[in-house]
C-alpha positions as a printed Julia matrix, in Angstrom:
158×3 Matrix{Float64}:
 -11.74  11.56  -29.08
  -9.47   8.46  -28.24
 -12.51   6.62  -27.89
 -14.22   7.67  -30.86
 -10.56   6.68  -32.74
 -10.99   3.14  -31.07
 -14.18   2.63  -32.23
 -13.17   3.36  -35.87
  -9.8    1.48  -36.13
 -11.92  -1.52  -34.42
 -14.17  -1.28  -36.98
 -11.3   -0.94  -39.6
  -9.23  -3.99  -38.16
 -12.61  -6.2   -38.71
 -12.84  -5.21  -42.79
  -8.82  -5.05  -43.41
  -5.67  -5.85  -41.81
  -4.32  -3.11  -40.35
  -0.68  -2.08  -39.8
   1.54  -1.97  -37.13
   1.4    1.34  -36.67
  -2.2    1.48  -36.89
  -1.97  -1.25  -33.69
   0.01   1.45  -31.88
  -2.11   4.1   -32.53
  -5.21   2.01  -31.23
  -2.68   0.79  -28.01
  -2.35   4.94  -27.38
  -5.77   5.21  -27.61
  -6.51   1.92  -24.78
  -3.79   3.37  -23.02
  -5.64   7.22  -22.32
  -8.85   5.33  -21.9
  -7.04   3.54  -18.87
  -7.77   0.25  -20.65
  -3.79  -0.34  -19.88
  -4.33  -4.66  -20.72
  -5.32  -4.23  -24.02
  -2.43  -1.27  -24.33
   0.11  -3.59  -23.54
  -1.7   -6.17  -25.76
  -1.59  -3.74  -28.85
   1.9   -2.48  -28.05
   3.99  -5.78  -27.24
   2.41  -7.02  -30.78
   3.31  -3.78  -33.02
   5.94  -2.28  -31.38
   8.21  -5.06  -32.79
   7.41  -4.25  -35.65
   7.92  -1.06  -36.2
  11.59  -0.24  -36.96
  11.7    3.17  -38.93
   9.82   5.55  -37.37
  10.91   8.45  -36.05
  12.38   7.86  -32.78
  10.59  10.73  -30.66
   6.77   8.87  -32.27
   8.31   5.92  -31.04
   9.1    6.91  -27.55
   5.71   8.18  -27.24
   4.08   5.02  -27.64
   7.0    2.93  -25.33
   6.1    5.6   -22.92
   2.57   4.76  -23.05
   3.51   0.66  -23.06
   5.63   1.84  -19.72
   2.96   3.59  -18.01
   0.52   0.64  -18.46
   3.13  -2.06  -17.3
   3.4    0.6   -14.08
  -0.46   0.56  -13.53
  -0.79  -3.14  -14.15
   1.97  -3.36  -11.42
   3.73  -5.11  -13.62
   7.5   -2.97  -12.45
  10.24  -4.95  -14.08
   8.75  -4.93  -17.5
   7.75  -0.91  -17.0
  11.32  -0.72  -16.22
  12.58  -2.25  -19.15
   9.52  -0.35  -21.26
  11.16   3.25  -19.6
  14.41   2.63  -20.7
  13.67   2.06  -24.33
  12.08   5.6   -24.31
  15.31   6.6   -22.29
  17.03   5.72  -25.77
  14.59   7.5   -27.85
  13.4   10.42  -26.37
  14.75  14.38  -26.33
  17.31  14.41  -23.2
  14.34  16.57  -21.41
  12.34  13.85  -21.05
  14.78  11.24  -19.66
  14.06  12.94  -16.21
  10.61  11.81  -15.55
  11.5    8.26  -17.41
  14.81   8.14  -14.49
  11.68   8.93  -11.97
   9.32   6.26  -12.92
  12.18   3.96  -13.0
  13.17   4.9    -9.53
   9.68   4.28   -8.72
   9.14   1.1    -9.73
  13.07  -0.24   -8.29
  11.04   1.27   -4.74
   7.82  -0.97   -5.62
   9.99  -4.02   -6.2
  12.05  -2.98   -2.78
  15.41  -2.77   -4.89
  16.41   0.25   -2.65
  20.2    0.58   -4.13
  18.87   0.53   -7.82
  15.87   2.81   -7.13
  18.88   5.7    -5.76
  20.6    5.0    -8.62
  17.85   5.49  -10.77
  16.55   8.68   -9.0
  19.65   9.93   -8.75
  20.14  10.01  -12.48
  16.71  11.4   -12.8
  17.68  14.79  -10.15
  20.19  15.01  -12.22
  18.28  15.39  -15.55
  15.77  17.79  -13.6
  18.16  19.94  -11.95
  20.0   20.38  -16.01
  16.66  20.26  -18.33
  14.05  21.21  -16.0
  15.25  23.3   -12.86
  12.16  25.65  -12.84
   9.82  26.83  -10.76
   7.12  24.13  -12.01
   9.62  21.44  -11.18
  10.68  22.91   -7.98
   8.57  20.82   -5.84
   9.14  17.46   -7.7
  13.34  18.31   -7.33
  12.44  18.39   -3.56
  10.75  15.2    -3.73
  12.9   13.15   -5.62
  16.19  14.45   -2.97
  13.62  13.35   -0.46
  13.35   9.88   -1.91
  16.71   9.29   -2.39
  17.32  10.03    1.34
  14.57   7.67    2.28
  16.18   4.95   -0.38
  19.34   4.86    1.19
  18.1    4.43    4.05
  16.52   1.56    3.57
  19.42   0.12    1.4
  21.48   0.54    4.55
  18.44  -0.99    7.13
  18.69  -3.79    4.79
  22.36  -4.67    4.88
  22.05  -4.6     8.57
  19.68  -7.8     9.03
């Protein structure tokens, strides 16, 4: 249906100007058919814009602007893109933001920020989200911060 969506706010754009939030809605719908340049594209030019919505709509689409800026390998502006949902999202969903953040610190080889950032995001798990489902992804993330400071440390010895 995303696609469908696109087709018709494409078609819309060409007759009328449409509104920011209109451009959002057609960057969500780029961003879930993995078409994550003309996300970003959409997003970077509405989400300016768009001051007084709801903050939980509006982490939804930074969300989707961070997720595209991860895929287009494109880490410190994902990071920056994460941490505006961090500000507008429920607390239950800072924990997977923390992750993705810690992710793309490990990417960019920033192994004392990328603990830091995982660290925060265990944290949020192990409060919000310390079930069974998430069992496996608490595991990794202790994992990751092992392997993280290890590499910190290898890299204060050379």
């Amino acid at each position: 249906k995303y696609h469908e969506a696109l087709m018709l706010f494409s078609k819309l754009n060409e007759k009328y100007e449409l509104n920011p939030r209109f451009h959002a809605y057609m960057g969500l719908c780029y961003y879930k058919e993995w078409d994550y340049k003309s996300a970003v594209t959409e997003f970077t030019q509405s989400l300016p814009q768009l001051k007084r919505l709801y903050p939980h709509e509006l982490s939804v689409y930074y969300n989707a602007l961070a997720e595209s800026r991860f895929n287009l390998a494109e880490y410190e502006e994902a990071i920056s893109a994460y941490e505006k949902v961090i500000t507008l999202c429920h607390p239950n969903e800072r924990a997977e933001c923390l992750y993705r953040i810690g992710l793309c610190y490990i990417e960019l080889k920033q192994w004392t920020n990328a603990t830091e950032a995982l660290t925060s995001a265990l944290a949020y798990y192990e409060k919000y989200l310390d079930t069974p489902m998430f069992n496996a992804r608490i595991t990794q993330i202790r994992n990751m911060i092992k392997g993280c400071k290890s590499k910190a440390k290898d890299s204060t010895k050379h």
